[in-house]
Amino acid sequence: MAELPDGLTGASVGSPPRLAGSVRRTSSLDLTRPEGPQGPLFITGRARDLHTAADGTATVVGNALMSAVVRDGVVSQLSFHPDGDRAAELIGRKAGAGFRTALWRVMRDHYDAGSGLHLLLDELPVAMIIAGFTYRRSSPPGMSHAGRRPDVCAGWIQDGRAMHHVRDGEAPPVPVTPPAPSLVRLDDPAGWHTLPRLPMWGLSRRRRIDVARSNGHIQVEAMFRDSFVDADHVEKVLHEYAVDARLEPDQGAVHGLAAEPRVLPHLECPLSAGSTGRVVGARAARFREVVSMELFGPSSCTHLNDLLRSLSDAPALGRHLR
């Protein structure tokens, strides 16, 4: 198997033990194409918040579900729980640009509350980006890659290896995609909600956010993984990133923030880890706004940005801490 680019630690095996007195949010967004790799995108999402008491007792303190169908980039079907009566207001909208603005207007209370449901719906635009990976994998040889925008992120930096290939009329370098170890600990099956098996041409984004008190601060450890299954029926990792953050307990300002790139597709992708310093000092609850304003261009990573945006939910999860 080809080696990962320098600076990458590889896909994680299992997950850290749940700490006594902590809260863990896990979420998954599964993207499948049951009508074939060129067909419409079927999306199912699940999120769960689990509080672990001092004696190890686990209690579910939040749940959310969503299901959507995207045809030609437009949300043609959508249902979710809770507050499913609002789904009709989001049907017919493009799942990419503009969807998050519409979501903010329709689900403002969920946005402010940092709910698991909002996290699932907020994933739709980036789901459209990562879904293109299996679409291209299944396309016939010779598919054009013209139109790739340079400097949109570190992996597609103007003078990077991937853009050099595209400018020369070639396909981008094939990413190194190692096999996907299970995120579930054998000694703690309750540490994640149920994760269905991916079918061929399926792709999944899975997130974990752990929140706990530590030395007068709120300690947050978060990660995400994008994995896929193509014609060889083996689940492999496309992206994996983790971040550690230390929050001031009253106002929720982020005093410490470090990113760890684990699996990324292009040679220059790991350079984006250094961008996190630009948002230190901001309140975690405002990270969805701050990240959008501060982190963009060739020093950033679209997927790391989404992981940082999810830290907006950490203060809400912290309210469950005893």
Short mmCIF file of C-alpha atoms in Angstrom, two decimals:
data_model
loop_
_atom_site.label_atom_id
_atom_site.label_comp_id
_atom_site.label_asym_id
_atom_site.label_seq_id
_atom_site.Cartn_x
_atom_site.Cartn_y
_atom_site.Cartn_z
CA MET A 1 0.00 0.00 0.00
CA ALA A 2 1.28 3.49 -0.86
CA GLU A 3 2.48 5.61 2.04
CA LEU A 4 0.49 8.59 3.28
CA PRO A 5 1.91 12.09 2.65
CA ASP A 6 4.28 13.47 5.27
CA GLY A 7 2.59 14.78 8.39
CA LEU A 8 -0.33 12.33 8.30
CA THR A 9 -0.78 9.86 11.13
CA GLY A 10 -3.23 7.50 9.41
CA ALA A 11 -6.79 6.47 10.16
CA SER A 12 -7.70 6.05 13.82
CA VAL A 13 -8.55 2.63 15.18
CA GLY A 14 -11.54 2.76 17.51
CA SER A 15 -12.29 5.84 19.62
CA PRO A 16 -10.99 7.13 22.96
CA PRO A 17 -12.67 5.79 26.10
CA ARG A 18 -15.63 7.87 27.28
CA LEU A 19 -14.67 9.89 30.33
CA ALA A 20 -16.80 9.89 33.49
CA GLY A 21 -18.92 13.03 33.53
CA SER A 22 -18.50 13.69 29.79
CA VAL A 23 -20.89 14.17 26.88
CA ARG A 24 -20.30 12.57 23.50
CA ARG A 25 -22.08 13.52 20.28
CA THR A 26 -21.76 11.10 17.39
CA SER A 27 -23.28 11.70 13.98
CA SER A 28 -23.24 10.04 10.58
CA LEU A 29 -24.38 11.04 7.14
CA ASP A 30 -24.61 8.14 4.67
CA LEU A 31 -24.72 8.98 0.96
CA THR A 32 -25.85 6.20 -1.38
CA ARG A 33 -26.91 5.89 -5.02
CA PRO A 34 -29.29 2.91 -5.17
CA GLU A 35 -30.14 3.72 -8.82
CA GLY A 36 -26.48 3.47 -9.82
CA PRO A 37 -23.38 5.65 -9.38
CA GLN A 38 -24.74 8.30 -11.78
CA GLY A 39 -28.20 8.35 -10.19
CA PRO A 40 -29.78 10.61 -7.55
CA LEU A 41 -28.21 10.89 -4.13
CA PHE A 42 -30.05 9.32 -1.18
CA ILE A 43 -28.92 10.69 2.20
CA THR A 44 -29.68 9.39 5.68
CA GLY A 45 -28.38 11.01 8.83
CA ARG A 46 -28.31 10.12 12.52
CA ALA A 47 -27.05 12.02 15.54
CA ARG A 48 -26.96 11.07 19.21
CA ASP A 49 -25.81 12.85 22.38
CA LEU A 50 -24.72 10.53 25.19
CA HIS A 51 -23.97 11.62 28.75
CA THR A 52 -21.66 9.38 30.79
CA ALA A 53 -22.16 9.72 34.56
CA ALA A 54 -19.45 9.46 37.20
CA ASP A 55 -20.34 5.79 37.75
CA GLY A 56 -20.14 5.06 34.00
CA THR A 57 -23.90 5.00 33.43
CA ALA A 58 -24.73 6.20 29.92
CA THR A 59 -27.87 8.22 29.20
CA VAL A 60 -29.05 9.44 25.79
CA VAL A 61 -29.79 13.17 26.14
CA GLY A 62 -30.43 13.98 22.47
CA ASN A 63 -31.39 12.27 19.21
CA ALA A 64 -31.97 13.34 15.62
CA LEU A 65 -32.76 11.66 12.30
CA MET A 66 -32.96 12.94 8.73
CA SER A 67 -33.56 11.53 5.26
CA ALA A 68 -33.21 13.31 1.92
CA VAL A 69 -33.08 12.72 -1.82
CA VAL A 70 -31.08 15.11 -4.00
CA ARG A 71 -31.73 15.07 -7.75
CA ASP A 72 -29.67 17.27 -10.06
CA GLY A 73 -28.38 19.18 -7.03
CA VAL A 74 -31.87 20.02 -5.70
CA VAL A 75 -33.47 18.65 -2.52
CA SER A 76 -36.48 16.78 -3.90
CA GLN A 77 -37.42 14.91 -0.72
CA LEU A 78 -36.66 15.69 2.92
CA SER A 79 -37.87 14.48 6.28
CA PHE A 80 -36.39 14.78 9.74
CA HIS A 81 -37.04 14.44 13.46
CA PRO A 82 -37.67 16.39 15.60
CA ASP A 83 -39.72 19.32 14.18
CA GLY A 84 -40.31 17.48 10.92
CA ASP A 85 -43.16 19.81 9.98
CA ARG A 86 -40.56 22.38 8.86
CA ALA A 87 -39.00 20.10 6.23
CA ALA A 88 -41.34 21.35 3.49
CA GLU A 89 -39.72 24.80 3.69
CA LEU A 90 -36.36 23.34 2.59
CA ILE A 91 -37.60 21.09 -0.22
CA GLY A 92 -36.92 22.45 -3.70
CA ARG A 93 -33.77 24.31 -2.67
CA LYS A 94 -30.31 23.62 -4.00
CA ALA A 95 -28.40 21.38 -1.61
CA GLY A 96 -25.19 23.34 -2.17
CA ALA A 97 -24.69 27.11 -2.20
CA GLY A 98 -27.39 28.97 -0.31
CA PHE A 99 -28.74 25.97 1.61
CA ARG A 100 -27.13 26.96 4.90
CA THR A 101 -28.64 30.45 4.68
CA ALA A 102 -32.08 28.92 4.15
CA LEU A 103 -31.45 26.51 7.02
CA TRP A 104 -30.55 29.42 9.33
CA ARG A 105 -33.84 31.11 8.50
CA VAL A 106 -36.02 28.03 8.84
CA MET A 107 -34.27 26.37 11.82
CA ARG A 108 -32.84 29.37 13.71
CA ASP A 109 -33.75 27.91 17.09
CA HIS A 110 -31.84 24.71 16.29
CA TYR A 111 -28.88 26.77 15.04
CA ASP A 112 -28.79 28.73 18.31
CA ALA A 113 -29.24 25.56 20.40
CA GLY A 114 -26.45 23.64 18.64
CA SER A 115 -28.77 20.69 18.09
CA GLY A 116 -27.81 17.40 16.51
CA LEU A 117 -30.53 17.92 13.90
CA HIS A 118 -29.01 21.22 12.83
CA LEU A 119 -25.61 19.53 12.50
CA LEU A 120 -27.07 16.89 10.16
CA LEU A 121 -28.84 19.44 7.95
CA ASP A 122 -25.80 21.74 7.97
CA GLU A 123 -23.82 18.87 6.42
CA LEU A 124 -25.83 18.81 3.17
CA PRO A 125 -23.70 21.32 1.20
CA VAL A 126 -20.43 19.55 1.98
CA ALA A 127 -22.14 16.21 1.33
CA MET A 128 -22.58 17.39 -2.25
CA ILE A 129 -18.83 18.01 -2.48
CA ILE A 130 -17.70 14.64 -1.15
CA ALA A 131 -20.40 12.76 -3.10
CA GLY A 132 -18.62 13.83 -6.26
CA PHE A 133 -15.73 11.55 -5.32
CA THR A 134 -17.58 8.27 -5.89
CA TYR A 135 -19.27 9.79 -8.94
CA ARG A 136 -15.87 10.42 -10.51
CA ARG A 137 -14.54 7.01 -9.41
CA SER A 138 -17.37 5.35 -11.29
CA SER A 139 -17.06 7.51 -14.42
CA PRO A 140 -15.39 6.16 -17.57
CA PRO A 141 -11.69 6.93 -18.16
CA GLY A 142 -10.96 10.25 -19.81
CA MET A 143 -13.44 12.29 -17.76
CA SER A 144 -12.51 15.97 -17.99
CA HIS A 145 -11.23 17.69 -14.85
CA ALA A 146 -11.21 21.12 -16.43
CA GLY A 147 -12.87 23.81 -14.36
CA ARG A 148 -11.09 22.95 -11.12
CA ARG A 149 -10.59 26.23 -9.30
CA PRO A 150 -7.04 26.81 -8.03
CA ASP A 151 -6.39 28.15 -4.52
CA VAL A 152 -9.80 27.10 -3.20
CA CYS A 153 -7.96 25.12 -0.49
CA ALA A 154 -4.50 23.80 0.36
CA GLY A 155 -4.96 20.62 -1.71
CA TRP A 156 -5.77 22.63 -4.82
CA ILE A 157 -3.18 25.37 -4.35
CA GLN A 158 -2.14 27.06 -7.61
CA ASP A 159 1.39 25.62 -7.65
CA GLY A 160 0.49 22.28 -6.06
CA ARG A 161 0.84 18.83 -7.55
CA ALA A 162 -2.90 18.29 -8.15
CA MET A 163 -3.33 21.55 -10.10
CA HIS A 164 -0.20 20.84 -12.16
CA HIS A 165 -1.80 17.57 -13.30
CA VAL A 166 -5.06 19.31 -14.22
CA ARG A 167 -3.32 22.09 -16.13
CA ASP A 168 -1.43 19.43 -18.09
CA GLY A 169 -4.74 17.84 -19.09
CA GLU A 170 -4.27 14.87 -16.77
CA ALA A 171 -6.41 13.46 -13.99
CA PRO A 172 -5.41 14.56 -10.46
CA PRO A 173 -3.07 12.18 -8.60
CA VAL A 174 -4.90 9.16 -7.22
CA PRO A 175 -5.36 9.75 -3.48
CA VAL A 176 -3.99 7.27 -0.98
CA THR A 177 -7.10 5.76 0.63
CA PRO A 178 -6.23 3.27 3.39
CA PRO A 179 -8.73 0.67 4.64
CA ALA A 180 -11.17 2.06 7.20
CA PRO A 181 -10.73 0.58 10.70
CA SER A 182 -13.86 0.52 12.84
CA LEU A 183 -14.47 3.63 14.94
CA VAL A 184 -16.26 1.53 17.57
CA ARG A 185 -14.28 0.17 20.52
CA LEU A 186 -14.81 -3.54 21.08
CA ASP A 187 -15.08 -2.89 24.83
CA ASP A 188 -17.53 0.00 24.38
CA PRO A 189 -20.13 -0.71 21.68
CA ALA A 190 -22.35 2.02 23.17
CA GLY A 191 -19.70 4.64 22.37
CA TRP A 192 -21.26 5.16 18.92
CA HIS A 193 -24.80 5.04 17.63
CA THR A 194 -25.61 2.29 15.12
CA LEU A 195 -23.54 2.66 11.95
CA PRO A 196 -25.03 0.82 8.95
CA ARG A 197 -22.76 -0.94 6.50
CA LEU A 198 -22.04 1.08 3.35
CA PRO A 199 -23.11 -0.41 0.00
CA MET A 200 -21.04 -0.14 -3.19
CA TRP A 201 -20.64 3.51 -4.30
CA GLY A 202 -21.73 4.62 -0.83
CA LEU A 203 -19.90 7.30 1.13
CA SER A 204 -20.24 8.30 4.77
CA ARG A 205 -19.22 11.27 6.91
CA ARG A 206 -18.94 10.34 10.59
CA ARG A 207 -18.30 12.78 13.42
CA ARG A 208 -17.52 12.53 17.11
CA ILE A 209 -17.37 15.40 19.62
CA ASP A 210 -16.33 14.67 23.23
CA VAL A 211 -16.87 17.42 25.82
CA ALA A 212 -15.62 17.21 29.42
CA ARG A 213 -14.45 19.43 32.28
CA SER A 214 -10.70 19.58 32.88
CA ASN A 215 -8.74 21.84 35.26
CA GLY A 216 -11.30 24.62 35.21
CA HIS A 217 -11.77 24.52 31.43
CA ILE A 218 -14.04 22.71 28.99
CA GLN A 219 -11.95 20.24 27.01
CA VAL A 220 -13.21 19.30 23.54
CA GLU A 221 -11.87 16.53 21.33
CA ALA A 222 -13.53 16.20 17.92
CA MET A 223 -12.91 14.25 14.73
CA PHE A 224 -14.51 13.35 11.44
CA ARG A 225 -13.94 10.67 8.84
CA ASP A 226 -15.13 10.38 5.25
CA SER A 227 -15.09 6.79 4.03
CA PHE A 228 -16.36 5.16 0.84
CA VAL A 229 -16.93 1.82 -0.86
CA ASP A 230 -16.44 1.40 -4.60
CA ALA A 231 -16.22 -1.55 -6.97
CA ASP A 232 -13.85 -3.58 -4.77
CA HIS A 233 -16.42 -3.59 -1.90
CA VAL A 234 -13.77 -2.48 0.64
CA GLU A 235 -14.48 0.52 2.88
CA LYS A 236 -11.62 3.03 2.64
CA VAL A 237 -10.84 6.40 4.20
CA LEU A 238 -10.78 9.52 2.03
CA HIS A 239 -10.50 12.22 4.73
CA GLU A 240 -9.87 12.10 8.47
CA TYR A 241 -9.02 15.03 10.75
CA ALA A 242 -9.09 15.59 14.51
CA VAL A 243 -8.96 18.74 16.64
CA ASP A 244 -8.39 19.39 20.33
CA ALA A 245 -9.77 22.59 21.85
CA ARG A 246 -9.76 24.18 25.31
CA LEU A 247 -12.71 26.46 26.10
CA GLU A 248 -13.03 29.09 28.81
CA PRO A 249 -15.98 27.86 30.93
CA ASP A 250 -18.07 31.06 31.16
CA GLN A 251 -17.93 32.83 27.79
CA GLY A 252 -16.74 29.78 25.86
CA ALA A 253 -13.75 31.51 24.27
CA VAL A 254 -11.32 29.10 22.63
CA HIS A 255 -7.94 29.41 24.38
CA GLY A 256 -6.23 26.43 22.77
CA LEU A 257 -6.77 24.73 19.42
CA ALA A 258 -4.70 22.12 17.60
CA ALA A 259 -5.51 20.15 14.45
CA GLU A 260 -4.21 16.70 13.52
CA PRO A 261 -4.47 15.64 9.85
CA ARG A 262 -4.75 11.86 9.66
CA VAL A 263 -5.80 10.97 6.10
CA LEU A 264 -6.05 13.50 3.25
CA PRO A 265 -6.04 13.06 -0.53
CA HIS A 266 -3.41 15.50 -1.83
CA LEU A 267 0.24 16.19 -1.05
CA GLU A 268 -0.31 19.78 0.16
CA CYS A 269 -3.50 19.09 2.16
CA PRO A 270 -1.78 18.79 5.59
CA LEU A 271 -0.57 22.40 5.32
CA SER A 272 -4.08 23.51 6.24
CA ALA A 273 -3.62 22.38 9.87
CA GLY A 274 -1.77 25.62 10.62
CA SER A 275 -4.80 27.75 9.76
CA THR A 276 -6.50 27.04 13.09
CA GLY A 277 -4.46 29.71 14.89
CA ARG A 278 -6.47 32.40 13.11
CA VAL A 279 -9.64 31.59 15.06
CA VAL A 280 -8.15 31.14 18.56
CA GLY A 281 -9.75 33.62 20.95
CA ALA A 282 -13.18 33.59 19.33
CA ARG A 283 -16.16 32.21 21.23
CA ALA A 284 -16.84 28.60 20.28
CA ALA A 285 -20.58 29.26 19.91
CA ARG A 286 -19.77 31.67 17.05
CA PHE A 287 -17.41 29.34 15.20
CA ARG A 288 -19.81 28.74 12.30
CA GLU A 289 -19.69 32.46 11.55
CA VAL A 290 -16.03 33.06 12.45
CA VAL A 291 -14.65 30.13 10.45
CA SER A 292 -16.61 31.20 7.37
CA MET A 293 -15.19 34.72 7.63
CA GLU A 294 -11.59 33.89 8.57
CA LEU A 295 -10.62 30.57 6.98
CA PHE A 296 -10.67 30.37 3.20
CA GLY A 297 -8.27 30.14 0.30
CA PRO A 298 -5.09 28.11 -0.21
CA SER A 299 -4.09 27.95 3.47
CA SER A 300 -7.38 26.33 4.47
CA CYS A 301 -9.22 23.04 4.07
CA THR A 302 -12.94 22.80 3.34
CA HIS A 303 -13.28 19.70 5.49
CA LEU A 304 -11.19 20.97 8.41
CA ASN A 305 -13.31 24.13 8.32
CA ASP A 306 -16.47 22.04 8.69
CA LEU A 307 -14.92 20.20 11.63
CA LEU A 308 -14.09 23.54 13.27
CA ARG A 309 -17.61 24.82 12.58
CA SER A 310 -19.01 21.84 14.48
CA LEU A 311 -17.26 23.14 17.62
CA SER A 312 -20.10 25.70 17.76
CA ASP A 313 -22.14 22.92 19.36
CA ALA A 314 -19.64 22.28 22.18
CA PRO A 315 -21.07 24.91 24.60
CA ALA A 316 -24.55 23.41 24.16
CA LEU A 317 -23.23 19.94 24.84
CA GLY A 318 -21.36 21.31 27.86
CA ARG A 319 -24.66 22.22 29.52
CA HIS A 320 -25.19 18.51 30.14
CA LEU A 321 -22.01 18.27 32.22
CA ARG A 322 -22.71 17.74 35.91
#
